[in-house]
Amino acid sequence: MKPIRTKRGSSSGNPELSGGGDIFWHQVSLAKRFCLNLSPDRNAKLAIVSGGREKCAQNYNVEREGFPFYCIEFVASGEGYLELGKRKYILTPGTVFSYGPGVRHVMRSSSSSPMVKYFIDFAGRNAQGMLSRISLAPGSIRKTFDTGQVLKYLEEIIEHGSRGSRNAQGICDALLECLMLVLDEKMMPYKKSEGRSAVPTFLRIKEHMSKNYARTDDIRKIASECGVDVTYLCRLFKRFEHESPYRHILRLKMNDAAKMLQSDDLLIKEVAEKCGYNDQYQFSRCFKNIFAISPASYRRLAVRRG
């Protein structure tokens, strides 16, 4: 990949050709953008080039045969239209997609409901691999749920990138890695017929669990209290959390246990009882299942670090 300075909205067919002009597209009504190194080191593992938040104008229209950098775009509000290669999609809030060298893409904003979207342009020898590992390889599109953390990291990248401090590049690159990990947790397949009730139902169940996990880990009882079928509850967790509801509750319990183990105030047996385990050895197995070390080893490590 040959990093070059180019217009984000250019319709030039060859991303390998250098060209003049700005890296930002002009068909926006409001924007906050930044540029870092527009000619990043080819040997860098990951390097943000530019990014920002844009409110698209009614005539927003981008057509490119490719782009010299890798890019993640996230739709925060409004609606639009997207083509990635030969496939066509409707853009709605929570949609995230990527493109890069050799990936044809067309973007248009709805004139009645203009998009507000974020973009992060980046390069680096690990860039494509990192996108592939989170199922967002260039030319891919996904949907996100519980988007608060996604927006948090996007805004932090823009904030640090706009400051222009001597550590801006390093901070932004590190935040991009965090953003990708968050996306990996919060993304699901893009579906045109996505059920609108699934996400709020899942979030409602998670909130119920977070308030009641110390009281019960009976999945059937939790499903009944939330007014859903246990099979549907398990399917929601497999789809959105990529783990079983029981393991999610176990993780919440063991996080509580870890906090208590950071001091010598309680015996391990007492910590186990506070977490609902009468059998200390069963508690130890569960703790090790989550943290890969025993409660005793965790306590020694925590006390030594403290």
mmCIF file of C-alpha atoms in Angstrom:
data_model
loop_
_atom_site.group_PDB
_atom_site.id
_atom_site.type_symbol
_atom_site.label_atom_id
_atom_site.label_comp_id
_atom_site.label_asym_id
_atom_site.label_seq_id
_atom_site.Cartn_x
_atom_site.Cartn_y
_atom_site.Cartn_z
ATOM 1 C CA MET A 1 0.000 0.000 0.000
ATOM 2 C CA LYS A 2 1.364 3.375 -1.009
ATOM 3 C CA PRO A 3 0.219 6.095 1.422
ATOM 4 C CA ILE A 4 -0.593 9.314 -0.385
ATOM 5 C CA ARG A 5 -2.393 12.580 0.181
ATOM 6 C CA THR A 6 -5.773 12.355 -1.493
ATOM 7 C CA LYS A 7 -9.317 13.636 -1.285
ATOM 8 C CA ARG A 8 -11.643 11.453 0.807
ATOM 9 C CA GLY A 9 -14.371 12.141 -1.720
ATOM 10 C CA SER A 10 -12.289 11.668 -4.828
ATOM 11 C CA SER A 11 -13.769 9.646 -7.657
ATOM 12 C CA SER A 12 -10.323 8.778 -8.935
ATOM 13 C CA GLY A 13 -10.207 5.160 -9.967
ATOM 14 C CA ASN A 14 -6.701 4.337 -8.809
ATOM 15 C CA PRO A 15 -5.737 4.668 -5.143
ATOM 16 C CA GLU A 16 -2.088 4.191 -6.077
ATOM 17 C CA LEU A 17 -1.982 7.472 -7.977
ATOM 18 C CA SER A 18 -0.879 10.453 -5.923
ATOM 19 C CA GLY A 19 -2.972 13.567 -6.178
ATOM 20 C CA GLY A 20 -3.293 16.999 -4.687
ATOM 21 C CA GLY A 21 -6.014 18.562 -2.633
ATOM 22 C CA ASP A 22 -7.381 17.906 0.824
ATOM 23 C CA ILE A 23 -7.939 14.551 2.427
ATOM 24 C CA PHE A 24 -11.449 15.604 3.532
ATOM 25 C CA TRP A 25 -14.652 15.651 1.517
ATOM 26 C CA HIS A 26 -16.453 18.974 1.233
ATOM 27 C CA GLN A 27 -20.131 17.927 1.006
ATOM 28 C CA VAL A 28 -20.738 18.283 4.734
ATOM 29 C CA SER A 29 -22.615 20.916 6.723
ATOM 30 C CA LEU A 30 -20.671 20.478 9.966
ATOM 31 C CA ALA A 31 -17.461 18.639 10.803
ATOM 32 C CA LYS A 32 -14.723 18.113 13.357
ATOM 33 C CA ARG A 33 -11.668 16.514 11.726
ATOM 34 C CA PHE A 34 -7.974 16.018 12.263
ATOM 35 C CA CYS A 35 -4.894 14.931 10.347
ATOM 36 C CA LEU A 36 -1.806 13.253 11.753
ATOM 37 C CA ASN A 37 0.872 11.774 9.481
ATOM 38 C CA LEU A 38 -0.407 11.639 5.895
ATOM 39 C CA SER A 39 2.642 9.635 4.839
ATOM 40 C CA PRO A 40 2.946 7.009 7.587
ATOM 41 C CA ASP A 41 5.923 4.725 8.018
ATOM 42 C CA ARG A 42 5.403 1.588 5.940
ATOM 43 C CA ASN A 43 6.923 -0.484 8.753
ATOM 44 C CA ALA A 44 4.531 0.824 11.407
ATOM 45 C CA LYS A 45 2.219 -1.801 12.881
ATOM 46 C CA LEU A 46 -0.743 0.574 12.988
ATOM 47 C CA ALA A 47 -0.891 4.313 12.312
ATOM 48 C CA ILE A 48 -3.914 6.594 12.194
ATOM 49 C CA VAL A 49 -3.728 9.035 9.303
ATOM 50 C CA SER A 50 -6.843 11.125 9.846
ATOM 51 C CA GLY A 51 -10.333 10.980 11.251
ATOM 52 C CA GLY A 52 -13.353 12.955 12.273
ATOM 53 C CA ARG A 53 -17.058 13.391 12.708
ATOM 54 C CA GLU A 54 -19.154 14.739 9.823
ATOM 55 C CA LYS A 55 -22.736 15.859 9.399
ATOM 56 C CA CYS A 56 -23.438 15.115 5.749
ATOM 57 C CA ALA A 57 -25.022 17.698 3.493
ATOM 58 C CA GLN A 58 -28.167 16.765 1.575
ATOM 59 C CA ASN A 59 -26.103 16.349 -1.591
ATOM 60 C CA TYR A 60 -23.420 14.163 0.041
ATOM 61 C CA ASN A 61 -22.247 11.768 -2.653
ATOM 62 C CA VAL A 62 -18.954 9.856 -2.660
ATOM 63 C CA GLU A 63 -17.893 7.435 -5.393
ATOM 64 C CA ARG A 64 -14.458 5.822 -5.345
ATOM 65 C CA GLU A 65 -12.850 2.805 -6.947
ATOM 66 C CA GLY A 66 -10.589 2.479 -3.921
ATOM 67 C CA PHE A 67 -8.870 4.399 -1.152
ATOM 68 C CA PRO A 68 -5.156 4.616 -0.289
ATOM 69 C CA PHE A 69 -5.705 3.879 3.418
ATOM 70 C CA TYR A 70 -7.879 1.520 5.412
ATOM 71 C CA CYS A 71 -10.985 3.152 6.811
ATOM 72 C CA ILE A 72 -13.663 2.416 9.398
ATOM 73 C CA GLU A 73 -16.887 4.440 9.148
ATOM 74 C CA PHE A 74 -19.622 4.473 11.787
ATOM 75 C CA VAL A 75 -23.118 5.947 11.350
ATOM 76 C CA ALA A 76 -24.261 7.718 14.520
ATOM 77 C CA SER A 77 -27.572 9.117 13.251
ATOM 78 C CA GLY A 78 -29.553 9.697 10.075
ATOM 79 C CA GLU A 79 -29.800 7.431 7.061
ATOM 80 C CA GLY A 80 -27.924 6.799 3.849
ATOM 81 C CA TYR A 81 -27.080 4.446 1.023
ATOM 82 C CA LEU A 82 -23.929 2.398 0.555
ATOM 83 C CA GLU A 83 -22.400 0.223 -2.128
ATOM 84 C CA LEU A 84 -19.418 -1.973 -1.265
ATOM 85 C CA GLY A 85 -18.223 -3.684 -4.395
ATOM 86 C CA LYS A 86 -21.399 -4.945 -6.065
ATOM 87 C CA ARG A 87 -23.469 -5.121 -2.893
ATOM 88 C CA LYS A 88 -25.938 -2.442 -1.809
ATOM 89 C CA TYR A 89 -26.965 -1.511 1.733
ATOM 90 C CA ILE A 90 -29.128 0.946 3.648
ATOM 91 C CA LEU A 91 -27.170 2.880 6.280
ATOM 92 C CA THR A 92 -28.894 3.415 9.626
ATOM 93 C CA PRO A 93 -27.643 4.396 13.103
ATOM 94 C CA GLY A 94 -25.255 1.800 14.492
ATOM 95 C CA THR A 95 -23.989 0.626 11.103
ATOM 96 C CA VAL A 96 -20.216 0.201 10.815
ATOM 97 C CA PHE A 97 -18.324 -0.633 7.625
ATOM 98 C CA SER A 98 -14.809 -0.637 6.238
ATOM 99 C CA TYR A 99 -13.011 -0.166 2.952
ATOM 100 C CA GLY A 100 -9.493 0.324 1.684
ATOM 101 C CA PRO A 101 -7.229 -0.108 -1.334
ATOM 102 C CA GLY A 102 -9.054 -1.674 -4.254
ATOM 103 C CA VAL A 103 -12.471 -1.674 -2.553
ATOM 104 C CA ARG A 104 -15.045 0.165 -4.662
ATOM 105 C CA HIS A 105 -17.533 2.103 -2.558
ATOM 106 C CA VAL A 106 -20.370 4.568 -3.084
ATOM 107 C CA MET A 107 -21.937 6.573 -0.248
ATOM 108 C CA ARG A 108 -24.945 8.869 -0.314
ATOM 109 C CA SER A 109 -26.810 10.540 2.514
ATOM 110 C CA SER A 110 -30.564 10.783 2.810
ATOM 111 C CA SER A 111 -31.723 14.312 1.995
ATOM 112 C CA SER A 112 -34.568 14.110 4.531
ATOM 113 C CA SER A 113 -32.464 12.561 7.313
ATOM 114 C CA PRO A 114 -28.788 13.448 6.694
ATOM 115 C CA MET A 115 -26.217 11.200 8.303
ATOM 116 C CA VAL A 116 -23.878 12.077 11.122
ATOM 117 C CA LYS A 117 -20.978 9.679 10.791
ATOM 118 C CA TYR A 118 -17.464 9.054 12.063
ATOM 119 C CA PHE A 119 -14.460 7.955 10.023
ATOM 120 C CA ILE A 120 -10.981 6.785 10.953
ATOM 121 C CA ASP A 121 -8.345 6.432 8.191
ATOM 122 C CA PHE A 122 -5.291 4.366 9.059
ATOM 123 C CA ALA A 123 -2.393 2.351 7.672
ATOM 124 C CA GLY A 124 0.152 -0.158 8.944
ATOM 125 C CA ARG A 125 1.295 -3.688 8.313
ATOM 126 C CA ASN A 126 -1.149 -5.070 10.922
ATOM 127 C CA ALA A 127 -4.126 -2.983 9.785
ATOM 128 C CA GLN A 128 -5.784 -5.445 7.417
ATOM 129 C CA GLY A 129 -5.179 -8.384 9.741
ATOM 130 C CA MET A 130 -6.754 -6.571 12.677
ATOM 131 C CA LEU A 131 -9.835 -5.743 10.624
ATOM 132 C CA SER A 132 -10.121 -9.359 9.491
ATOM 133 C CA ARG A 133 -9.820 -10.673 13.045
ATOM 134 C CA ILE A 134 -12.884 -8.687 14.121
ATOM 135 C CA SER A 135 -14.853 -9.735 11.000
ATOM 136 C CA LEU A 136 -14.614 -6.253 9.499
ATOM 137 C CA ALA A 137 -12.223 -6.876 6.603
ATOM 138 C CA PRO A 138 -12.171 -4.113 3.951
ATOM 139 C CA GLY A 139 -15.466 -4.298 2.075
ATOM 140 C CA SER A 140 -17.432 -5.568 5.108
ATOM 141 C CA ILE A 141 -20.445 -4.115 6.891
ATOM 142 C CA ARG A 142 -21.830 -4.899 10.352
ATOM 143 C CA LYS A 143 -24.340 -3.579 12.873
ATOM 144 C CA THR A 144 -23.541 -2.561 16.431
ATOM 145 C CA PHE A 145 -25.580 -2.624 19.601
ATOM 146 C CA ASP A 146 -24.982 -0.821 22.901
ATOM 147 C CA THR A 147 -23.000 1.793 20.977
ATOM 148 C CA GLY A 148 -22.011 4.011 23.907
ATOM 149 C CA GLN A 149 -18.462 2.655 24.167
ATOM 150 C CA VAL A 150 -17.985 2.786 20.398
ATOM 151 C CA LEU A 151 -18.862 6.484 20.375
ATOM 152 C CA LYS A 152 -16.690 7.077 23.447
ATOM 153 C CA TYR A 153 -13.543 5.786 21.736
ATOM 154 C CA LEU A 154 -14.327 7.543 18.457
ATOM 155 C CA GLU A 155 -14.722 10.858 20.289
ATOM 156 C CA GLU A 156 -11.509 10.268 22.254
ATOM 157 C CA ILE A 157 -9.579 9.605 19.053
ATOM 158 C CA ILE A 158 -10.908 12.838 17.544
ATOM 159 C CA GLU A 159 -10.153 14.784 20.734
ATOM 160 C CA HIS A 160 -6.537 13.614 20.991
ATOM 161 C CA GLY A 161 -5.983 13.835 17.236
ATOM 162 C CA SER A 162 -7.205 17.428 17.205
ATOM 163 C CA ARG A 163 -4.873 18.532 20.007
ATOM 164 C CA GLY A 164 -1.742 17.994 17.952
ATOM 165 C CA SER A 165 0.403 17.143 20.959
ATOM 166 C CA ARG A 166 3.738 15.349 20.603
ATOM 167 C CA ASN A 167 2.111 12.097 21.765
ATOM 168 C CA ALA A 168 -1.064 12.459 19.690
ATOM 169 C CA GLN A 169 -0.030 9.782 17.178
ATOM 170 C CA GLY A 170 0.778 7.183 19.824
ATOM 171 C CA ILE A 171 -2.341 7.904 21.862
ATOM 172 C CA CYS A 172 -4.618 7.733 18.812
ATOM 173 C CA ASP A 173 -3.022 4.505 17.576
ATOM 174 C CA ALA A 174 -3.536 2.902 20.999
ATOM 175 C CA LEU A 175 -7.145 4.110 21.116
ATOM 176 C CA LEU A 176 -7.756 2.612 17.660
ATOM 177 C CA GLU A 177 -6.692 -0.798 18.962
ATOM 178 C CA CYS A 178 -9.098 -0.354 21.889
ATOM 179 C CA LEU A 179 -11.854 0.690 19.482
ATOM 180 C CA MET A 180 -11.379 -2.484 17.447
ATOM 181 C CA LEU A 181 -11.653 -4.634 20.578
ATOM 182 C CA VAL A 182 -14.844 -2.825 21.586
ATOM 183 C CA LEU A 183 -16.276 -3.261 18.083
ATOM 184 C CA ASP A 184 -15.461 -6.958 18.263
ATOM 185 C CA GLU A 185 -17.667 -7.189 21.365
ATOM 186 C CA LYS A 186 -20.460 -4.944 20.117
ATOM 187 C CA MET A 187 -20.914 -5.988 16.477
ATOM 188 C CA MET A 188 -23.380 -8.410 14.921
ATOM 189 C CA PRO A 189 -24.104 -9.389 11.310
ATOM 190 C CA TYR A 190 -25.791 -6.792 9.116
ATOM 191 C CA LYS A 191 -29.356 -7.830 8.297
ATOM 192 C CA LYS A 192 -31.871 -5.784 6.347
ATOM 193 C CA SER A 193 -34.726 -7.378 8.286
ATOM 194 C CA GLU A 194 -33.090 -6.930 11.686
ATOM 195 C CA GLY A 195 -35.703 -7.287 14.421
ATOM 196 C CA ARG A 196 -36.007 -3.950 16.186
ATOM 197 C CA SER A 197 -36.960 -5.548 19.510
ATOM 198 C CA ALA A 198 -33.952 -7.895 19.828
ATOM 199 C CA VAL A 199 -31.357 -5.326 20.948
ATOM 200 C CA PRO A 200 -33.472 -3.539 23.592
ATOM 201 C CA THR A 201 -34.650 -6.932 24.888
ATOM 202 C CA PHE A 202 -31.069 -8.146 25.206
ATOM 203 C CA LEU A 203 -29.967 -4.946 26.962
ATOM 204 C CA ARG A 204 -32.939 -5.182 29.336
ATOM 205 C CA ILE A 205 -31.994 -8.774 30.240
ATOM 206 C CA LYS A 206 -28.340 -7.806 30.789
ATOM 207 C CA GLU A 207 -29.368 -4.974 33.088
ATOM 208 C CA HIS A 208 -31.638 -7.349 35.029
ATOM 209 C CA MET A 209 -28.746 -9.791 35.405
ATOM 210 C CA SER A 210 -26.343 -7.082 36.569
ATOM 211 C CA LYS A 211 -28.784 -6.154 39.346
ATOM 212 C CA ASN A 212 -29.730 -9.695 40.385
ATOM 213 C CA TYR A 213 -26.789 -12.037 39.701
ATOM 214 C CA ALA A 214 -25.954 -12.263 43.409
ATOM 215 C CA ARG A 215 -29.508 -13.445 44.109
ATOM 216 C CA THR A 216 -29.836 -16.114 41.431
ATOM 217 C CA ASP A 217 -27.944 -17.753 38.582
ATOM 218 C CA ASP A 218 -30.957 -19.831 37.494
ATOM 219 C CA ILE A 219 -31.286 -18.992 33.795
ATOM 220 C CA ARG A 220 -34.877 -20.254 33.619
ATOM 221 C CA LYS A 221 -35.878 -18.045 36.533
ATOM 222 C CA ILE A 222 -34.137 -15.043 34.975
ATOM 223 C CA ALA A 223 -35.880 -15.693 31.647
ATOM 224 C CA SER A 224 -39.238 -15.878 33.428
ATOM 225 C CA GLU A 225 -38.578 -12.657 35.354
ATOM 226 C CA CYS A 226 -37.704 -10.920 32.080
ATOM 227 C CA GLY A 227 -40.762 -12.303 30.289
ATOM 228 C CA VAL A 228 -38.885 -14.262 27.622
ATOM 229 C CA ASP A 229 -38.404 -17.909 26.721
ATOM 230 C CA VAL A 230 -35.152 -19.435 28.017
ATOM 231 C CA THR A 231 -34.239 -20.631 24.513
ATOM 232 C CA TYR A 232 -34.642 -17.098 23.168
ATOM 233 C CA LEU A 233 -32.566 -15.708 26.048
ATOM 234 C CA CYS A 234 -29.723 -18.118 25.247
ATOM 235 C CA ARG A 235 -29.962 -17.241 21.559
ATOM 236 C CA LEU A 236 -29.696 -13.520 22.339
ATOM 237 C CA PHE A 237 -26.530 -14.077 24.373
ATOM 238 C CA LYS A 238 -24.970 -16.239 21.699
ATOM 239 C CA ARG A 239 -25.738 -13.581 19.105
ATOM 240 C CA PHE A 240 -24.758 -10.426 20.978
ATOM 241 C CA GLU A 241 -22.395 -11.495 23.772
ATOM 242 C CA HIS A 242 -20.777 -14.543 22.107
ATOM 243 C CA GLU A 243 -21.034 -16.517 25.357
ATOM 244 C CA SER A 244 -23.723 -18.302 27.362
ATOM 245 C CA PRO A 245 -25.875 -16.388 29.876
ATOM 246 C CA TYR A 246 -24.553 -18.659 32.639
ATOM 247 C CA ARG A 247 -20.957 -17.728 31.848
ATOM 248 C CA HIS A 248 -21.925 -14.043 31.803
ATOM 249 C CA ILE A 249 -23.347 -14.371 35.330
ATOM 250 C CA LEU A 250 -20.307 -16.365 36.429
ATOM 251 C CA ARG A 251 -18.051 -13.576 35.174
ATOM 252 C CA LEU A 252 -20.034 -10.992 37.183
ATOM 253 C CA LYS A 253 -19.754 -13.107 40.330
ATOM 254 C CA MET A 254 -16.059 -13.767 39.913
ATOM 255 C CA ASN A 255 -15.385 -10.061 39.331
ATOM 256 C CA ASP A 256 -16.951 -9.428 42.746
ATOM 257 C CA ALA A 257 -14.815 -12.195 44.214
ATOM 258 C CA ALA A 258 -11.664 -10.698 42.698
ATOM 259 C CA LYS A 259 -12.386 -7.349 44.357
ATOM 260 C CA MET A 260 -12.793 -9.026 47.752
ATOM 261 C CA LEU A 261 -9.612 -11.058 47.288
ATOM 262 C CA GLN A 262 -7.511 -7.931 46.825
ATOM 263 C CA SER A 263 -7.241 -7.604 50.601
ATOM 264 C CA ASP A 264 -6.723 -10.038 53.501
ATOM 265 C CA ASP A 265 -9.924 -8.992 55.280
ATOM 266 C CA LEU A 266 -11.764 -12.218 54.383
ATOM 267 C CA LEU A 267 -10.731 -15.855 54.171
ATOM 268 C CA ILE A 268 -11.147 -17.438 50.743
ATOM 269 C CA LYS A 269 -13.894 -19.606 52.241
ATOM 270 C CA GLU A 270 -15.720 -16.455 53.361
ATOM 271 C CA VAL A 271 -15.354 -14.879 49.917
ATOM 272 C CA ALA A 272 -16.825 -18.052 48.415
ATOM 273 C CA GLU A 273 -19.821 -17.891 50.764
ATOM 274 C CA LYS A 274 -20.439 -14.221 49.976
ATOM 275 C CA CYS A 275 -20.532 -15.168 46.284
ATOM 276 C CA GLY A 276 -23.087 -17.922 46.945
ATOM 277 C CA TYR A 277 -20.779 -20.950 47.093
ATOM 278 C CA ASN A 278 -20.954 -23.290 50.087
ATOM 279 C CA ASP A 279 -18.227 -25.434 48.553
ATOM 280 C CA GLN A 280 -14.897 -23.593 48.534
ATOM 281 C CA TYR A 281 -13.451 -26.013 45.966
ATOM 282 C CA GLN A 282 -16.297 -25.440 43.527
ATOM 283 C CA PHE A 283 -15.745 -21.707 43.976
ATOM 284 C CA SER A 284 -12.032 -22.149 43.230
ATOM 285 C CA ARG A 285 -12.805 -24.077 40.032
ATOM 286 C CA CYS A 286 -15.211 -21.361 38.883
ATOM 287 C CA PHE A 287 -12.722 -18.605 39.707
ATOM 288 C CA LYS A 288 -9.956 -20.368 37.792
ATOM 289 C CA ASN A 289 -12.328 -20.892 34.865
ATOM 290 C CA ILE A 290 -12.629 -17.098 34.511
ATOM 291 C CA PHE A 291 -9.177 -15.833 35.537
ATOM 292 C CA ALA A 292 -7.000 -18.900 34.768
ATOM 293 C CA ILE A 293 -5.467 -18.844 38.275
ATOM 294 C CA SER A 294 -6.727 -19.975 41.686
ATOM 295 C CA PRO A 295 -8.174 -17.527 44.241
ATOM 296 C CA ALA A 296 -5.117 -18.075 46.457
ATOM 297 C CA SER A 297 -2.721 -17.259 43.606
ATOM 298 C CA TYR A 298 -4.783 -14.205 42.669
ATOM 299 C CA ARG A 299 -4.686 -12.959 46.264
ATOM 300 C CA ARG A 300 -0.907 -13.373 46.493
ATOM 301 C CA LEU A 301 -0.491 -11.465 43.228
ATOM 302 C CA ALA A 302 -2.889 -8.690 44.275
ATOM 303 C CA VAL A 303 -1.311 -8.257 47.716
ATOM 304 C CA ARG A 304 2.195 -8.224 46.233
ATOM 305 C CA ARG A 305 1.192 -5.542 43.693
ATOM 306 C CA GLY A 306 -0.522 -3.527 46.415
#
